[in-house]
mmCIF file of C-alpha atoms in Angstrom:
data_model
loop_
_atom_site.group_PDB
_atom_site.id
_atom_site.type_symbol
_atom_site.label_atom_id
_atom_site.label_comp_id
_atom_site.label_asym_id
_atom_site.label_seq_id
_atom_site.Cartn_x
_atom_site.Cartn_y
_atom_site.Cartn_z
ATOM 1 C CA MET A 574 -58.486 -40.591 -89.826
ATOM 2 C CA ALA A 575 -58.293 -42.021 -86.646
ATOM 3 C CA LYS A 576 -59.066 -38.573 -84.851
ATOM 4 C CA ILE A 577 -61.704 -37.987 -87.269
ATOM 5 C CA ILE A 578 -63.467 -40.994 -86.666
ATOM 6 C CA GLY A 579 -62.675 -41.121 -82.722
ATOM 7 C CA VAL A 580 -60.853 -44.422 -82.707
ATOM 8 C CA ASP A 581 -57.797 -44.826 -80.178
ATOM 9 C CA THR A 582 -54.564 -45.544 -81.437
ATOM 10 C CA PRO A 583 -51.396 -46.696 -79.399
ATOM 11 C CA GLN A 584 -49.883 -43.238 -80.251
ATOM 12 C CA SER A 585 -52.819 -41.624 -78.704
ATOM 13 C CA ARG A 586 -52.815 -43.542 -75.723
ATOM 14 C CA VAL A 587 -49.147 -42.710 -75.007
ATOM 15 C CA GLY A 588 -49.585 -39.018 -75.584
ATOM 16 C CA SER A 589 -52.581 -38.904 -73.049
ATOM 17 C CA LEU A 590 -50.467 -40.838 -70.513
ATOM 18 C CA ILE A 591 -47.511 -38.428 -70.740
ATOM 19 C CA ARG A 592 -50.098 -35.299 -70.285
ATOM 20 C CA TRP A 593 -51.403 -37.224 -67.300
ATOM 21 C CA LEU A 594 -48.090 -37.909 -65.636
ATOM 22 C CA LEU A 595 -46.926 -34.277 -66.404
ATOM 23 C CA ALA A 596 -50.265 -32.881 -64.701
ATOM 24 C CA LEU A 597 -49.351 -35.238 -61.724
ATOM 25 C CA GLY A 598 -45.910 -33.809 -61.546
ATOM 26 C CA VAL A 599 -46.983 -30.464 -61.438
ATOM 27 C CA LEU A 600 -49.724 -30.966 -58.650
ATOM 28 C CA ALA A 601 -47.124 -33.053 -56.847
ATOM 29 C CA ALA A 602 -44.502 -30.086 -56.862
ATOM 30 C CA LEU A 603 -47.183 -27.480 -56.058
ATOM 31 C CA ALA A 604 -48.443 -29.698 -53.038
ATOM 32 C CA LEU A 605 -44.901 -30.301 -51.921
ATOM 33 C CA GLY A 606 -43.929 -26.395 -52.317
ATOM 34 C CA GLY A 607 -47.039 -25.625 -50.238
ATOM 35 C CA TYR A 608 -46.108 -28.181 -47.457
ATOM 36 C CA TYR A 609 -42.871 -26.571 -47.201
ATOM 37 C CA TYR A 610 -44.123 -23.254 -47.052
ATOM 38 C CA VAL A 611 -46.728 -24.040 -44.406
ATOM 39 C CA GLN A 612 -44.214 -25.752 -42.191
ATOM 40 C CA ALA A 613 -41.737 -22.851 -42.683
ATOM 41 C CA GLN A 614 -44.497 -20.433 -41.616
ATOM 42 C CA ALA A 615 -45.607 -22.611 -38.626
ATOM 43 C CA ASP A 616 -41.771 -22.767 -37.419
ATOM 44 C CA SER A 617 -41.461 -19.141 -37.618
ATOM 45 C CA GLN A 618 -44.646 -18.630 -35.373
ATOM 46 C CA ALA A 619 -43.634 -21.203 -33.095
ATOM 47 C CA ALA A 620 -42.446 -20.195 -29.308
ATOM 48 C CA PRO A 621 -38.635 -20.142 -29.383
ATOM 49 C CA PRO A 622 -36.828 -22.909 -27.556
ATOM 50 C CA TYR A 623 -35.668 -22.697 -23.884
ATOM 51 C CA GLN A 624 -33.124 -24.313 -21.731
ATOM 52 C CA THR A 625 -34.219 -25.226 -18.328
ATOM 53 C CA GLU A 626 -32.528 -26.119 -15.236
ATOM 54 C CA PRO A 627 -33.873 -27.204 -11.700
ATOM 55 C CA LEU A 628 -34.033 -24.261 -9.178
ATOM 56 C CA THR A 629 -31.049 -24.027 -6.773
ATOM 57 C CA GLN A 630 -29.472 -21.428 -4.320
ATOM 58 C CA GLY A 631 -26.098 -19.921 -5.103
ATOM 59 C CA SER A 632 -23.914 -17.036 -5.707
ATOM 60 C CA LEU A 633 -24.313 -14.859 -8.696
ATOM 61 C CA ARG A 634 -20.748 -14.102 -9.788
ATOM 62 C CA VAL A 635 -20.716 -10.752 -12.572
ATOM 63 C CA THR A 636 -17.437 -10.333 -14.363
ATOM 64 C CA VAL A 637 -16.764 -7.229 -16.337
ATOM 65 C CA SER A 638 -13.722 -7.126 -18.684
ATOM 66 C CA ALA A 639 -12.523 -3.772 -19.462
ATOM 67 C CA THR A 640 -9.558 -1.692 -19.690
ATOM 68 C CA GLY A 641 -8.660 1.357 -17.530
ATOM 69 C CA LYS A 642 -6.630 2.763 -14.898
ATOM 70 C CA LEU A 643 -6.441 1.658 -11.503
ATOM 71 C CA ALA A 644 -6.543 4.416 -8.947
ATOM 72 C CA PRO A 645 -6.463 4.135 -5.118
ATOM 73 C CA VAL A 646 -9.279 4.858 -2.921
ATOM 74 C CA ASN A 647 -7.343 6.424 -0.333
ATOM 75 C CA GLU A 648 -3.896 7.538 -0.815
ATOM 76 C CA VAL A 649 -1.110 8.979 2.068
ATOM 77 C CA ALA A 650 1.929 10.580 1.291
ATOM 78 C CA ILE A 651 4.761 9.441 3.591
ATOM 79 C CA GLY A 652 7.617 11.706 5.017
ATOM 80 C CA SER A 653 9.575 12.321 7.920
ATOM 81 C CA GLU A 654 9.550 15.170 10.334
ATOM 82 C CA LEU A 655 13.519 15.178 10.425
ATOM 83 C CA SER A 656 15.801 16.587 7.901
ATOM 84 C CA GLY A 657 18.666 14.126 6.904
ATOM 85 C CA THR A 658 19.845 11.652 4.590
ATOM 86 C CA ILE A 659 18.211 8.319 3.627
ATOM 87 C CA GLU A 660 20.127 5.427 4.734
ATOM 88 C CA ALA A 661 18.252 2.514 3.726
ATOM 89 C CA VAL A 662 14.636 1.887 1.815
ATOM 90 C CA PHE A 663 13.072 -1.484 2.601
ATOM 91 C CA VAL A 664 10.275 -1.518 0.033
ATOM 92 C CA ASP A 665 9.464 -1.142 -3.725
ATOM 93 C CA TYR A 666 7.087 -0.286 -5.929
ATOM 94 C CA ASN A 667 3.684 -2.368 -5.586
ATOM 95 C CA ASP A 668 4.908 -3.959 -2.464
ATOM 96 C CA ARG A 669 2.288 -4.721 0.136
ATOM 97 C CA VAL A 670 2.830 -3.145 3.566
ATOM 98 C CA LYS A 671 1.339 -3.424 7.148
ATOM 99 C CA LYS A 672 0.485 -0.335 9.481
ATOM 100 C CA GLY A 673 3.664 0.441 11.550
ATOM 101 C CA GLU A 674 6.023 -1.498 9.032
ATOM 102 C CA VAL A 675 9.592 0.462 8.691
ATOM 103 C CA LEU A 676 9.682 1.777 5.089
ATOM 104 C CA ALA A 677 12.886 3.758 5.014
ATOM 105 C CA ARG A 678 15.315 4.936 7.756
ATOM 106 C CA LEU A 679 17.524 8.353 7.889
ATOM 107 C CA ASN A 680 21.049 8.266 8.675
ATOM 108 C CA VAL A 681 21.117 8.285 12.451
ATOM 109 C CA ALA A 682 24.939 9.112 13.315
ATOM 110 C CA LYS A 683 24.506 12.538 14.453
ATOM 111 C CA LEU A 684 21.350 11.588 16.526
ATOM 112 C CA THR A 685 23.310 8.773 18.186
ATOM 113 C CA ASP A 686 26.293 11.357 18.923
ATOM 114 C CA GLN A 687 23.640 13.988 20.294
ATOM 115 C CA ILE A 688 22.173 11.159 22.546
ATOM 116 C CA ALA A 689 25.458 10.110 24.011
ATOM 117 C CA LYS A 690 26.444 13.938 24.876
ATOM 118 C CA ALA A 691 23.101 14.277 26.420
ATOM 119 C CA LYS A 692 23.519 11.341 28.554
ATOM 120 C CA ALA A 693 27.096 12.472 29.782
ATOM 121 C CA THR A 694 25.671 16.098 30.351
ATOM 122 C CA LEU A 695 22.737 14.336 32.243
ATOM 123 C CA ALA A 696 25.312 12.583 34.469
ATOM 124 C CA SER A 697 27.489 15.506 35.335
ATOM 125 C CA ALA A 698 23.920 17.491 36.077
ATOM 126 C CA GLU A 699 22.979 14.691 38.606
ATOM 127 C CA ALA A 700 26.563 14.774 40.146
ATOM 128 C CA LYS A 701 26.279 18.655 40.819
ATOM 129 C CA VAL A 702 22.752 18.090 42.307
ATOM 130 C CA LEU A 703 24.275 15.494 44.706
ATOM 131 C CA GLN A 704 27.236 18.112 45.575
ATOM 132 C CA ALA A 705 24.651 20.953 46.080
ATOM 133 C CA ILE A 706 22.661 18.993 48.193
ATOM 134 C CA ALA A 707 25.698 18.015 50.377
ATOM 135 C CA THR A 708 26.715 21.741 50.615
ATOM 136 C CA VAL A 709 23.272 22.582 51.662
ATOM 137 C CA LYS A 710 23.416 19.943 54.390
ATOM 138 C CA GLU A 711 26.850 21.066 55.337
ATOM 139 C CA THR A 712 25.881 24.911 55.624
ATOM 140 C CA ARG A 713 22.858 24.305 57.280
ATOM 141 C CA ALA A 714 24.434 22.384 60.197
ATOM 142 C CA ASN A 715 27.249 24.960 60.335
ATOM 143 C CA LEU A 716 24.594 27.822 60.595
ATOM 144 C CA GLY A 717 22.800 25.328 63.305
ATOM 145 C CA ARG A 718 25.867 25.368 65.346
ATOM 146 C CA LEU A 719 26.387 28.847 65.188
ATOM 147 C CA ARG A 720 22.760 29.537 66.386
ATOM 148 C CA GLN A 721 23.268 27.055 69.276
ATOM 149 C CA VAL A 722 26.284 29.097 70.291
ATOM 150 C CA ALA A 723 24.614 32.217 70.170
ATOM 151 C CA LYS A 724 21.820 31.232 72.319
ATOM 152 C CA LEU A 725 24.115 29.752 74.769
ATOM 153 C CA SER A 726 26.269 32.691 75.042
ATOM 154 C CA GLY A 727 23.387 35.126 74.963
ATOM 155 C CA GLY A 728 24.264 36.494 71.783
ATOM 156 C CA LYS A 729 27.934 37.438 72.466
ATOM 157 C CA VAL A 730 29.128 35.013 70.132
ATOM 158 C CA PRO A 731 29.516 34.344 67.226
ATOM 159 C CA ALA A 732 29.512 38.104 65.983
ATOM 160 C CA PRO A 733 26.342 39.265 64.233
ATOM 161 C CA ALA A 734 28.454 39.464 60.847
ATOM 162 C CA GLU A 735 29.675 35.916 61.101
ATOM 163 C CA LEU A 736 26.015 34.602 61.850
ATOM 164 C CA GLU A 737 24.708 36.827 58.744
ATOM 165 C CA ALA A 738 27.315 35.190 56.773
ATOM 166 C CA ALA A 739 26.532 31.776 57.540
ATOM 167 C CA GLU A 740 22.786 32.588 56.746
ATOM 168 C CA ALA A 741 23.629 33.677 53.503
ATOM 169 C CA LYS A 742 26.015 30.899 52.353
ATOM 170 C CA LEU A 743 23.143 28.476 53.250
ATOM 171 C CA GLU A 744 20.698 30.656 50.925
ATOM 172 C CA ARG A 745 23.500 30.400 48.187
ATOM 173 C CA ALA A 746 23.737 26.676 48.716
ATOM 174 C CA ILE A 747 19.979 26.178 48.503
ATOM 175 C CA ALA A 748 19.739 28.316 45.180
ATOM 176 C CA ASP A 749 22.665 26.457 43.706
ATOM 177 C CA GLU A 750 20.666 23.124 44.659
ATOM 178 C CA ALA A 751 17.685 24.535 42.896
ATOM 179 C CA SER A 752 19.865 25.399 39.835
ATOM 180 C CA ALA A 753 21.506 21.807 39.546
ATOM 181 C CA ARG A 754 17.927 20.310 39.730
ATOM 182 C CA ALA A 755 16.928 22.466 36.853
ATOM 183 C CA ALA A 756 19.959 21.796 34.845
ATOM 184 C CA VAL A 757 19.150 18.152 35.328
ATOM 185 C CA GLU A 758 15.327 18.463 34.039
ATOM 186 C CA GLU A 759 16.671 20.502 31.135
ATOM 187 C CA THR A 760 19.165 17.961 30.172
ATOM 188 C CA ARG A 761 16.526 15.007 30.404
ATOM 189 C CA ALA A 762 13.965 17.121 28.407
ATOM 190 C CA THR A 763 16.856 17.388 25.664
ATOM 191 C CA LEU A 764 17.624 13.585 25.760
ATOM 192 C CA ARG A 765 14.024 12.716 25.512
ATOM 193 C CA THR A 766 13.622 14.969 22.558
ATOM 194 C CA THR A 767 16.735 13.422 20.721
ATOM 195 C CA GLU A 768 15.526 9.987 21.552
ATOM 196 C CA THR A 769 12.206 10.793 20.197
ATOM 197 C CA ASP A 770 13.953 12.242 16.858
ATOM 198 C CA LEU A 771 15.901 8.836 16.806
ATOM 199 C CA THR A 772 12.501 6.813 16.718
ATOM 200 C CA LYS A 773 11.316 9.225 14.041
ATOM 201 C CA ALA A 774 14.331 8.315 11.709
ATOM 202 C CA SER A 775 12.541 5.203 10.940
ATOM 203 C CA ILE A 776 9.600 5.985 8.555
ATOM 204 C CA ARG A 777 7.000 3.895 8.966
ATOM 205 C CA SER A 778 3.753 3.141 7.079
ATOM 206 C CA PRO A 779 0.368 4.639 8.819
ATOM 207 C CA ILE A 780 -1.984 2.307 7.198
ATOM 208 C CA ASP A 781 -2.037 -1.272 5.413
ATOM 209 C CA GLY A 782 -1.624 -0.811 1.613
ATOM 210 C CA VAL A 783 0.418 -0.864 -1.547
ATOM 211 C CA VAL A 784 3.351 1.244 -2.162
ATOM 212 C CA LEU A 785 2.736 3.280 -5.307
#
């Protein structure tokens, strides 16, 4: 009856209030959703943040981590000109070595014996040279005396054959001296070669590097 005649009752006023509250709630929800949507769009379009530092001068270090196999830039094979038995090795794998450093040494017993023999032979050859020099000096002096006698005697003495024999003896003595000197030089050359081989028995590093 109240609805028909247009009179408000307590029940109608409560219903209206509830409808208004529901409408306000829906509007508030729509407004809040719209705000968050607009804020999200603004955040997505905003410029990304950057971290800044004062400009300074320094070294740039770049580090690369990777797996692989290390290979030398230069690789030198070490060997010896001599044949023989290795007596000692002074380095091992991955050891750092300097140029001229002794890496290994051959057995030098044979070379040492050869040097001793060469020195003895040289001493003997030098003694023969001294003997040959003395012989030349003696035969030359003897020939000089014979020539002086022949000059004083007018060629009567000594006999021509004796004079010729003295001259031949001097020539032989001179030849013996030359041969003795040649033997000395040959023995010295042998000694130098053997001493050089002795130095080659020590195998040295030709460069600075690492033993592989």
